[in-house]
Coordinates of C-alpha atoms in Angstrom, one line a residue:
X90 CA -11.3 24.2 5.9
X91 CA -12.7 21.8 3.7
X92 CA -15.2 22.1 0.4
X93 CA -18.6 20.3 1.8
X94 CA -19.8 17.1 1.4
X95 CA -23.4 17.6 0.0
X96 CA -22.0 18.7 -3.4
X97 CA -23.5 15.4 -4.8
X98 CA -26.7 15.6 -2.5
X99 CA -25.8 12.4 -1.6
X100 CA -25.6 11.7 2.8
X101 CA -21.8 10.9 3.9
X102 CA -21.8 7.5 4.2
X103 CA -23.4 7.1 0.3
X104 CA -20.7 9.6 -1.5
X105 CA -20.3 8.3 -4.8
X106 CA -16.3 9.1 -5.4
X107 CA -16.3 9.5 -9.1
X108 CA -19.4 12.0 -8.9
X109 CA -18.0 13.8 -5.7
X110 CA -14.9 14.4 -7.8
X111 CA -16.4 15.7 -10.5
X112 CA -18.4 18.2 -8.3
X113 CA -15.5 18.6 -6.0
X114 CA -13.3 20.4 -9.3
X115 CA -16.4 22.2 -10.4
X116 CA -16.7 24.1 -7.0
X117 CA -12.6 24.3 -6.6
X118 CA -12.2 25.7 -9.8
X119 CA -15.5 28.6 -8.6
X120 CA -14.1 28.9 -5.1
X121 CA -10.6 29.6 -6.3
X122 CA -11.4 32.0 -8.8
X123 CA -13.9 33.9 -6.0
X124 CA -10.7 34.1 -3.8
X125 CA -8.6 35.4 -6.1
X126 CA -11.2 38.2 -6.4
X127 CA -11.2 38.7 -2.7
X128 CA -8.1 38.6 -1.4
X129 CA -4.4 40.0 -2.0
X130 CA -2.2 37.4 -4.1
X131 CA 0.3 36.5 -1.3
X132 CA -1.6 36.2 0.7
X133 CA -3.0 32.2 2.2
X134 CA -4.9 30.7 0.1
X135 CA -7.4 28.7 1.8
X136 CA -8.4 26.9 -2.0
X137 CA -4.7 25.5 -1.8
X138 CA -5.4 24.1 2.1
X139 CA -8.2 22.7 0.7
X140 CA -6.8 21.1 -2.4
X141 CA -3.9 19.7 -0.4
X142 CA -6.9 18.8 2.1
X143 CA -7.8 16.4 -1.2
X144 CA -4.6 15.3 -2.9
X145 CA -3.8 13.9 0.7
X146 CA -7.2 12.2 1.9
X147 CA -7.1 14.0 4.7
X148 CA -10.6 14.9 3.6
X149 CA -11.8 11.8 4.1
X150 CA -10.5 12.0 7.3
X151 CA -11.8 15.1 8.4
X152 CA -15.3 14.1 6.9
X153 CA -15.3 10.9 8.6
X154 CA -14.3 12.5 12.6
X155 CA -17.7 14.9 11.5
X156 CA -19.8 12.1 10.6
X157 CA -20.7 9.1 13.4
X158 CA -23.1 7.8 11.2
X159 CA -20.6 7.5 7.8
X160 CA -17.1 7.0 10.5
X161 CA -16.5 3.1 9.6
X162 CA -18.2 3.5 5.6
X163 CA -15.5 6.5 4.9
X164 CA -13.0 4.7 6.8
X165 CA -13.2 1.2 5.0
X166 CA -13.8 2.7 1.9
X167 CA -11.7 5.9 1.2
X168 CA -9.1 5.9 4.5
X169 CA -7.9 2.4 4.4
X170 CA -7.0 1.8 1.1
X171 CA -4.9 4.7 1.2
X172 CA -2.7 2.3 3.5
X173 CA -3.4 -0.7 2.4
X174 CA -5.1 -3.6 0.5
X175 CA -5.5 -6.2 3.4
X176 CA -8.8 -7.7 3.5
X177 CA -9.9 -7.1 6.8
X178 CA -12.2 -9.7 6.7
X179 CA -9.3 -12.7 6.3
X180 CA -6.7 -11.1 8.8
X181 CA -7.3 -10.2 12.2
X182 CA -7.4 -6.7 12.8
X183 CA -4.4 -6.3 14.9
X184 CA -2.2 -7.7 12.3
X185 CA -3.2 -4.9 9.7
X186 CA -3.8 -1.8 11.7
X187 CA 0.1 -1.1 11.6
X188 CA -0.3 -0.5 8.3
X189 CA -2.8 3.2 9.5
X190 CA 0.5 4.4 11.0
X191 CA 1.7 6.0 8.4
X192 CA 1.7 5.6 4.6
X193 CA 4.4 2.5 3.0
X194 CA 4.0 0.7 6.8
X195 CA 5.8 -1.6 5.6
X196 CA 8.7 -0.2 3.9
X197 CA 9.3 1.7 7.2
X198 CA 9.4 -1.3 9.3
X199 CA 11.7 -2.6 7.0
X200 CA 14.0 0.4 7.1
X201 CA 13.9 0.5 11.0
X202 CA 14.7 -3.0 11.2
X203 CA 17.8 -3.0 8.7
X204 CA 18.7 0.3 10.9
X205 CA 18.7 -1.9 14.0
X206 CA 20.8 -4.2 12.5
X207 CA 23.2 -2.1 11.5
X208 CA 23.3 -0.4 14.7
X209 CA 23.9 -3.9 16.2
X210 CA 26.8 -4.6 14.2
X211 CA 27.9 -1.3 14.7
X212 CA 28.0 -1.7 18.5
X213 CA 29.3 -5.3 18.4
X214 CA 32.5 -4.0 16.3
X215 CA 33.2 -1.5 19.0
X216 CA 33.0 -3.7 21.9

């Protein structure tokens, strides 16, 4: 469950971020206070899906699966920076798409590597 994309009136591959956030805490804050009207306090709160939906960019992501026409504009522009700052247009595309695995690519490589290496010289002093 997601808030939708028209708040703006703009299509979903023109979203204007700073004006989609704007509208995007306008209709949280509404939508929020409509649940708490609705439903039992302990009970799931689908505003908090939603706002963990945003604080994540997994909206984006959902969006973008919903949307063939805006797929590669809301992936360019609001997935891929969330990984990283490559420009895709000087590095091949192979050499960067590591960095989509998961957020701080890199750091994680970097751990599994110095992991491996320990593990060598782990096994090497047992042998």
């Amino acid at each position: 469950m997601q808030p939708p994309y028209w708040l703006t009136g703009e299509t979903v591959d023109e979203i204007s971020p700073d004006k989609y956030s704007e509208r995007h805490k306008e209709f949280m804050e509404v939508f929020k206070e409509q649940e708490r009207k609705i439903h039992p306090p302990h009970s799931i709160q689908c505003s908090s899906v939603m706002k963990r939906s945003w604080d994540t960019g997994a909206f984006w992501y959902i969006l973008a699966l919903q949307s063939p026409s805006g797929l590669s504009k809301l992936f360019y522009a609001r997935i891929q920076p969330q990984f990283t700052t490559v420009d895709m247009d000087r590095i091949p595309f192979l050499l960067t798409t590591y960095q989509h695995w998961t957020h701080d690519a890199a750091g994680f490589l970097k751990t599994k590597v110095k992991d491996k290496m320990e593990f060598e010289r782990a096994k090497i002093s047992l042998g």
